[in-house]
Amino acid sequence: MPQIHIVDVEFTAAAQIAELLERRRIQIGKGTVQECDSEVIVVSSKVEAASGGTRGLIDAVRKVGAKTVIIVTEGATHYEEAPELGGRLVRVSIPTIDAPLLQNAALLTLGNMLGGIVGAMAAATPSTAKLIDLSRRVARSDVTVFINGPTGSGKEVLARQIHSASRRADKPFVAINCAAIPENMLEAILFGHEKGAFTGASTGNKGIIRAADGGTLLLDEVSEMPMGLQSKLLRVLQERAVTPIGSQTEVAVDIRIVATSNRNMPEEVRAGRFREDLFYRLNVFPLATQALNMRNEDVPVLAAVLTARHCPADMKLPLLTAEALCALQAHHWPGNVRELENVIQRALVLCENDRITPDDLVIDAGETLSLPDMAEAI
């Protein structure tokens, strides 16, 4: 069944919106309201008028089983979203922008909003779309997944996509960053402990692994895990049971493991920094995320996502100009998505008049504003 149905009658941007959504691997249905077979339906405000107004449109939508209605008004002066009926109906106003699809911030922002309703991963590059397809196929089973890729390239986002597409979607998704927790705390946090197991253990704790029971456990940057804990993790994977610190009893767990690393794991194994047997236990199904400069068409889509995410609630959502989007695509992005996120956050501070222009983009260290310049810009 299609995830989103687009009524293309009297809707100039319908084909472009459909293309953006299909690039994100969202299943699209097209046709009249009566032909809708989706829970989400997108129509032009002209269709609303032809249906006898809001009441008539809602009645027609209910007959076909759609639960969310997006009514788009084209040719507005600025971009705006106005939820009604508890979010089941959303009115979206979009300005007309004469620019190629991936430089049209109004359509990118609308596509982002629609993608968010169905939980789709931001994408526009064919290689990213293929990765989404592969992750959905992997999600059908419970095999352990190892995601390798540069820092800030979206490994955790991909892990969450796998979880949400799996049979475990309604169970916990628990993530732990193995590099961010001191070694003397990581064991207790992972495996749990009994009351009095060590100094300061005034109460028991079931630990992260048991907290993820029934769901998915993400071991982020697992290559940073100390060797001593790697053997204990290996036993959990083999036996599907965990022994809390201070206990002699194993507790069965039903978890799906997704592990990530930004390192060359075969090299880590050869150097003796990571157990070979654990690596092969984790590397049942390998996936890899690419650096942002390898998927250039994803940059405008991600920029729209990040602009909406970080725009203050009391601020009218600004749109990136075509020139600004071109400038973003021209950058090499050594810091990947995290660097892009920083650039967008700075732009939201500097922009004026509901637009983000190239002048608002402080992209790399060589262009960082000095304190006097920054004060003047603000």
C-alpha positions as a Python dict, from the first residue, in 0.01 Angstrom:
ca = {
    (1, 'M'): (0, 0, 0),
    (2, 'P'): (134, 348, -87),
    (3, 'Q'): (255, 551, 212),
    (4, 'I'): (139, 887, 71),
    (5, 'H'): (-128, 962, -190),
    (6, 'I'): (-94, 1279, -397),
    (7, 'V'): (-398, 1426, -569),
    (8, 'D'): (-237, 1593, -870),
    (9, 'V'): (-552, 1774, -987),
    (10, 'E'): (-493, 2152, -986),
    (11, 'F'): (-158, 2093, -812),
    (12, 'T'): (130, 2244, -1010),
    (13, 'A'): (409, 2104, -788),
    (14, 'A'): (261, 1753, -752),
    (15, 'A'): (510, 1583, -984),
    (16, 'Q'): (809, 1749, -818),
    (17, 'I'): (689, 1660, -469),
    (18, 'A'): (636, 1302, -583),
    (19, 'E'): (993, 1288, -720),
    (20, 'L'): (1139, 1417, -391),
    (21, 'L'): (946, 1158, -192),
    (22, 'E'): (1035, 874, -428),
    (23, 'R'): (1404, 966, -390),
    (24, 'R'): (1353, 895, -20),
    (25, 'R'): (1202, 558, -112),
    (26, 'I'): (853, 659, -2),
    (27, 'Q'): (580, 467, -183),
    (28, 'I'): (357, 715, -368),
    (29, 'G'): (2, 681, -492),
    (30, 'K'): (-147, 926, -742),
    (31, 'G'): (-495, 1008, -866),
    (32, 'T'): (-817, 1150, -730),
    (33, 'V'): (-930, 1154, -367),
    (34, 'Q'): (-1160, 861, -444),
    (35, 'E'): (-862, 655, -567),
    (36, 'C'): (-666, 707, -242),
    (37, 'D'): (-531, 391, -74),
    (38, 'S'): (-306, 559, 183),
    (39, 'E'): (-336, 693, 536),
    (40, 'V'): (-177, 1024, 427),
    (41, 'I'): (-325, 1228, 145),
    (42, 'V'): (-189, 1551, -9),
    (43, 'V'): (-421, 1784, -202),
    (44, 'S'): (-420, 2134, -342),
    (45, 'S'): (-635, 2398, -173),
    (46, 'K'): (-820, 2417, -507),
    (47, 'V'): (-938, 2059, -455),
    (48, 'E'): (-1063, 2160, -112),
    (49, 'A'): (-1270, 2438, -270),
    (50, 'A'): (-1403, 2203, -538),
    (51, 'S'): (-1505, 1954, -266),
    (52, 'G'): (-1735, 2208, -104),
    (53, 'G'): (-1484, 2336, 150),
    (54, 'T'): (-1307, 2173, 442),
    (55, 'R'): (-1612, 1974, 558),
    (56, 'G'): (-1669, 1824, 216),
    (57, 'L'): (-1302, 1731, 176),
    (58, 'I'): (-1282, 1568, 518),
    (59, 'D'): (-1594, 1363, 446),
    (60, 'A'): (-1446, 1245, 116),
    (61, 'V'): (-1113, 1159, 281),
    (62, 'R'): (-1279, 962, 561),
    (63, 'K'): (-1465, 748, 307),
    (64, 'V'): (-1133, 624, 164),
    (65, 'G'): (-973, 568, 506),
    (66, 'A'): (-706, 840, 505),
    (67, 'K'): (-616, 966, 853),
    (68, 'T'): (-397, 1267, 773),
    (69, 'V'): (-474, 1539, 518),
    (70, 'I'): (-218, 1790, 391),
    (71, 'I'): (-375, 2087, 207),
    (72, 'V'): (-121, 2282, 0),
    (73, 'T'): (-171, 2643, -109),
    (74, 'E'): (72, 2745, -383),
    (75, 'G'): (194, 3096, -462),
    (76, 'A'): (211, 3216, -100),
    (77, 'T'): (444, 3495, 13),
    (78, 'H'): (630, 3265, 255),
    (79, 'Y'): (640, 2906, 377),
    (80, 'E'): (404, 2821, 662),
    (81, 'E'): (252, 2513, 826),
    (82, 'A'): (-74, 2540, 1021),
    (83, 'P'): (-196, 2220, 1192),
    (84, 'E'): (-567, 2176, 1261),
    (85, 'L'): (-780, 1901, 1415),
    (86, 'G'): (-497, 1786, 1639),
    (87, 'G'): (-255, 1756, 1348),
    (88, 'R'): (-480, 1534, 1139),
    (89, 'L'): (-517, 1823, 894),
    (90, 'V'): (-222, 2049, 810),
    (91, 'R'): (-243, 2353, 588),
    (92, 'V'): (85, 2428, 412),
    (93, 'S'): (152, 2751, 224),
    (94, 'I'): (445, 2744, -19),
    (95, 'P'): (589, 3026, -231),
    (96, 'T'): (659, 2975, -600),
    (97, 'I'): (1035, 2952, -660),
    (98, 'D'): (1182, 2943, -1008),
    (99, 'A'): (1472, 2704, -948),
    (100, 'P'): (1569, 2342, -1017),
    (101, 'L'): (1413, 2089, -782),
    (102, 'L'): (1712, 2047, -549),
    (103, 'Q'): (1751, 2426, -526),
    (104, 'N'): (1385, 2488, -447),
    (105, 'A'): (1378, 2522, -68),
    (106, 'A'): (998, 2548, -51),
    (107, 'L'): (949, 2208, -214),
    (108, 'L'): (1240, 2058, -18),
    (109, 'T'): (1080, 2177, 307),
    (110, 'L'): (739, 2040, 212),
    (111, 'G'): (901, 1712, 113),
    (112, 'N'): (1077, 1702, 448),
    (113, 'M'): (750, 1758, 635),
    (114, 'L'): (578, 1478, 442),
    (115, 'G'): (876, 1246, 487),
    (116, 'G'): (866, 1309, 860),
    (117, 'I'): (504, 1193, 881),
    (118, 'V'): (599, 846, 754),
    (119, 'G'): (940, 838, 926),
    (120, 'A'): (1143, 834, 605),
    (121, 'M'): (1519, 887, 601),
    (122, 'A'): (1638, 1206, 427),
    (123, 'A'): (1785, 1119, 88),
    (124, 'A'): (1810, 1229, -274),
    (125, 'T'): (2122, 1052, -402),
    (126, 'P'): (2071, 709, -569),
    (127, 'S'): (2339, 548, -351),
    (128, 'T'): (2157, 658, -35),
    (129, 'A'): (1830, 528, -175),
    (130, 'K'): (1994, 190, -237),
    (131, 'L'): (2119, 187, 122),
    (132, 'I'): (1764, 255, 245),
    (133, 'D'): (1635, -35, 31),
    (134, 'L'): (1902, -267, 168),
    (135, 'S'): (1838, -164, 529),
    (136, 'R'): (1466, -241, 488),
    (137, 'R'): (1545, -589, 362),
    (138, 'V'): (1782, -645, 654),
    (139, 'A'): (1515, -521, 896),
    (140, 'R'): (1288, -814, 807),
    (141, 'S'): (1517, -1053, 994),
    (142, 'D'): (1690, -1039, 1332),
    (143, 'V'): (2047, -1069, 1203),
    (144, 'T'): (2315, -862, 1375),
    (145, 'V'): (2415, -559, 1168),
    (146, 'F'): (2748, -377, 1161),
    (147, 'I'): (2741, -23, 1018),
    (148, 'N'): (3075, 129, 922),
    (149, 'G'): (3127, 486, 808),
    (150, 'P'): (3287, 822, 881),
    (151, 'T'): (3195, 1018, 1191),
    (152, 'G'): (2882, 1224, 1138),
    (153, 'S'): (2766, 1034, 829),
    (154, 'G'): (2436, 908, 974),
    (155, 'K'): (2515, 565, 1120),
    (156, 'E'): (2273, 603, 1412),
    (157, 'V'): (2003, 739, 1181),
    (158, 'L'): (2039, 425, 968),
    (159, 'A'): (2026, 205, 1279),
    (160, 'R'): (1699, 369, 1383),
    (161, 'Q'): (1559, 311, 1034),
    (162, 'I'): (1639, -59, 1065),
    (163, 'H'): (1465, -74, 1403),
    (164, 'S'): (1156, 114, 1285),
    (165, 'A'): (1118, -115, 982),
    (166, 'S'): (1156, -433, 1189),
    (167, 'R'): (910, -646, 1385),
    (168, 'R'): (1062, -486, 1696),
    (169, 'A'): (949, -134, 1604),
    (170, 'D'): (710, -105, 1900),
    (171, 'K'): (978, -225, 2144),
    (172, 'P'): (1269, -21, 2291),
    (173, 'F'): (1551, 120, 2081),
    (174, 'V'): (1840, 168, 2324),
    (175, 'A'): (2166, 333, 2216),
    (176, 'I'): (2493, 350, 2407),
    (177, 'N'): (2809, 529, 2295),
    (178, 'C'): (3095, 300, 2395),
    (179, 'A'): (3346, 584, 2354),
    (180, 'A'): (3167, 828, 2583),
    (181, 'I'): (3151, 622, 2904),
    (182, 'P'): (3453, 559, 3132),
    (183, 'E'): (3576, 200, 3130),
    (184, 'N'): (3506, 148, 3500),
    (185, 'M'): (3140, 243, 3447),
    (186, 'L'): (3071, 83, 3110),
    (187, 'E'): (3046, -274, 3240),
    (188, 'A'): (2784, -187, 3505),
    (189, 'I'): (2588, 26, 3257),
    (190, 'L'): (2585, -249, 2995),
    (191, 'F'): (2535, -563, 3202),
    (192, 'G'): (2365, -423, 3512),
    (193, 'H'): (2449, -503, 3873),
    (194, 'E'): (2302, -635, 4195),
    (195, 'K'): (2261, -429, 4510),
    (196, 'G'): (2594, -417, 4698),
    (197, 'A'): (2794, -556, 4404),
    (198, 'F'): (3049, -278, 4448),
    (199, 'T'): (3102, 34, 4655),
    (200, 'G'): (2819, 278, 4591),
    (201, 'A'): (2579, 16, 4451),
    (202, 'S'): (2302, 94, 4700),
    (203, 'T'): (2038, -36, 4462),
    (204, 'G'): (2034, -286, 4177),
    (205, 'N'): (2026, -187, 3809),
    (206, 'K'): (1921, -411, 3522),
    (207, 'G'): (2156, -243, 3273),
    (208, 'I'): (2127, -129, 2912),
    (209, 'I'): (2119, -477, 2759),
    (210, 'R'): (1816, -587, 2960),
    (211, 'A'): (1655, -245, 2907),
    (212, 'A'): (1657, -326, 2534),
    (213, 'D'): (1489, -665, 2584),
    (214, 'G'): (1250, -730, 2297),
    (215, 'G'): (1391, -442, 2098),
    (216, 'T'): (1716, -320, 1944),
    (217, 'L'): (2048, -237, 2114),
    (218, 'L'): (2277, 4, 1931),
    (219, 'L'): (2643, -25, 2030),
    (220, 'D'): (2772, 302, 1889),
    (221, 'E'): (3148, 316, 1822),
    (222, 'V'): (3187, -40, 1951),
    (223, 'S'): (3552, -35, 1840),
    (224, 'E'): (3621, 183, 2147),
    (225, 'M'): (3507, -91, 2387),
    (226, 'P'): (3786, -215, 2620),
    (227, 'M'): (3920, -563, 2543),
    (228, 'G'): (3806, -697, 2882),
    (229, 'L'): (3444, -615, 2808),
    (230, 'Q'): (3461, -747, 2453),
    (231, 'S'): (3479, -1106, 2580),
    (232, 'K'): (3174, -1051, 2803),
    (233, 'L'): (2981, -900, 2513),
    (234, 'L'): (3077, -1198, 2298),
    (235, 'R'): (2920, -1433, 2554),
    (236, 'V'): (2598, -1229, 2551),
    (237, 'L'): (2583, -1265, 2172),
    (238, 'Q'): (2652, -1638, 2189),
    (239, 'E'): (2422, -1728, 2477),
    (240, 'R'): (2157, -1456, 2442),
    (241, 'A'): (2184, -1411, 2818),
    (242, 'V'): (2351, -1160, 3049),
    (243, 'T'): (2496, -1201, 3399),
    (244, 'P'): (2469, -882, 3609),
    (245, 'I'): (2771, -783, 3820),
    (246, 'G'): (2745, -949, 4161),
    (247, 'S'): (2508, -1221, 4040),
    (248, 'Q'): (2567, -1587, 3960),
    (249, 'T'): (2250, -1618, 3756),
    (250, 'E'): (2219, -1557, 3383),
    (251, 'V'): (1916, -1365, 3261),
    (252, 'A'): (1787, -1446, 2911),
    (253, 'V'): (1751, -1149, 2675),
    (254, 'D'): (1586, -1114, 2335),
    (255, 'I'): (1766, -831, 2158),
    (256, 'R'): (1870, -734, 1810),
    (257, 'I'): (2225, -593, 1801),
    (258, 'V'): (2332, -311, 1569),
    (259, 'A'): (2694, -200, 1609),
    (260, 'T'): (2872, 95, 1448),
    (261, 'S'): (3229, 214, 1405),
    (262, 'N'): (3420, 479, 1212),
    (263, 'R'): (3738, 269, 1210),
    (264, 'N'): (3886, 15, 969),
    (265, 'M'): (3780, -294, 1162),
    (266, 'P'): (4002, -553, 987),
    (267, 'E'): (4298, -327, 1072),
    (268, 'E'): (4178, -298, 1435),
    (269, 'V'): (4164, -680, 1452),
    (270, 'R'): (4513, -720, 1301),
    (271, 'A'): (4651, -464, 1548),
    (272, 'G'): (4505, -660, 1839),
    (273, 'R'): (4274, -380, 1948),
    (274, 'F'): (3954, -570, 1876),
    (275, 'R'): (3872, -937, 1919),
    (276, 'E'): (3847, -1121, 1589),
    (277, 'D'): (3576, -1358, 1715),
    (278, 'L'): (3363, -1065, 1836),
    (279, 'F'): (3406, -879, 1509),
    (280, 'Y'): (3276, -1174, 1310),
    (281, 'R'): (2985, -1213, 1554),
    (282, 'L'): (2890, -850, 1495),
    (283, 'N'): (2966, -836, 1124),
    (284, 'V'): (2690, -1075, 1018),
    (285, 'F'): (2540, -820, 780),
    (286, 'P'): (2770, -524, 702),
    (287, 'L'): (2636, -188, 588),
    (288, 'A'): (2834, 127, 510),
    (289, 'T'): (2742, 495, 518),
    (290, 'Q'): (2918, 733, 281),
    (291, 'A'): (3083, 1065, 352),
    (292, 'L'): (2860, 1359, 262),
    (293, 'N'): (3088, 1465, -25),
    (294, 'M'): (3016, 1127, -187),
    (295, 'R'): (2639, 1195, -195),
    (296, 'N'): (2616, 1556, -305),
    (297, 'E'): (2244, 1550, -386),
    (298, 'D'): (2166, 1469, -23),
    (299, 'V'): (2304, 1809, 89),
    (300, 'P'): (1998, 2023, -6),
    (301, 'V'): (1755, 1771, 145),
    (302, 'L'): (1953, 1753, 469),
    (303, 'A'): (1984, 2133, 478),
    (304, 'A'): (1603, 2162, 465),
    (305, 'V'): (1567, 1899, 738),
    (306, 'L'): (1817, 2076, 965),
    (307, 'T'): (1668, 2421, 904),
    (308, 'A'): (1324, 2301, 1016),
    (309, 'R'): (1472, 2109, 1310),
    (310, 'H'): (1671, 2401, 1453),
    (311, 'C'): (1445, 2694, 1367),
    (312, 'P'): (1328, 2850, 1698),
    (313, 'A'): (958, 2809, 1773),
    (314, 'D'): (904, 3185, 1780),
    (315, 'M'): (1076, 3241, 1444),
    (316, 'K'): (915, 3220, 1100),
    (317, 'L'): (1079, 2933, 914),
    (318, 'P'): (1333, 3081, 669),
    (319, 'L'): (1401, 2925, 331),
    (320, 'L'): (1745, 2876, 181),
    (321, 'T'): (1786, 3064, -145),
    (322, 'A'): (1891, 2875, -457),
    (323, 'E'): (2230, 3047, -434),
    (324, 'A'): (2273, 2933, -74),
    (325, 'L'): (2187, 2574, -164),
    (326, 'C'): (2439, 2586, -448),
    (327, 'A'): (2705, 2714, -206),
    (328, 'L'): (2632, 2428, 32),
    (329, 'Q'): (2660, 2172, -246),
    (330, 'A'): (2993, 2319, -356),
    (331, 'H'): (3155, 2260, -15),
    (332, 'H'): (3360, 1943, 54),
    (333, 'W'): (3209, 1875, 403),
    (334, 'P'): (3500, 1710, 585),
    (335, 'G'): (3283, 1711, 901),
    (336, 'N'): (2993, 1544, 718),
    (337, 'V'): (2635, 1601, 840),
    (338, 'R'): (2750, 1735, 1178),
    (339, 'E'): (2941, 2011, 1004),
    (340, 'L'): (2638, 2092, 788),
    (341, 'E'): (2425, 2106, 1103),
    (342, 'N'): (2662, 2362, 1256),
    (343, 'V'): (2649, 2575, 941),
    (344, 'I'): (2268, 2575, 940),
    (345, 'Q'): (2250, 2668, 1308),
    (346, 'R'): (2483, 2964, 1247),
    (347, 'A'): (2277, 3068, 944),
    (348, 'L'): (1958, 3073, 1153),
    (349, 'V'): (2125, 3324, 1384),
    (350, 'L'): (2246, 3549, 1102),
    (351, 'C'): (1958, 3536, 851),
    (352, 'E'): (1697, 3807, 800),
    (353, 'N'): (1372, 3849, 604),
    (354, 'D'): (1277, 3478, 608),
    (355, 'R'): (1566, 3388, 380),
    (356, 'I'): (1905, 3225, 424),
    (357, 'T'): (2145, 3364, 167),
    (358, 'P'): (2511, 3281, 91),
    (359, 'D'): (2609, 3574, 313),
    (360, 'D'): (2454, 3390, 611),
    (361, 'L'): (2664, 3078, 559),
    (362, 'V'): (2980, 3058, 768),
    (363, 'I'): (3101, 2732, 623),
    (364, 'D'): (3462, 2654, 710),
    (365, 'A'): (3723, 2759, 963),
    (366, 'G'): (3894, 2988, 717),
    (367, 'E'): (3576, 3195, 689),
    (368, 'T'): (3489, 3204, 1060),
    (369, 'L'): (3381, 3550, 1165),
    (370, 'S'): (3591, 3734, 1420),
    (371, 'L'): (3416, 3842, 1739),
    (372, 'P'): (3369, 4205, 1623),
    (373, 'D'): (3236, 4087, 1285),
    (374, 'M'): (3001, 3839, 1451),
    (375, 'A'): (2869, 4104, 1689),
    (376, 'E'): (2806, 4339, 1398),
    (377, 'A'): (2630, 4061, 1201),
    (378, 'I'): (2401, 3984, 1493),
}
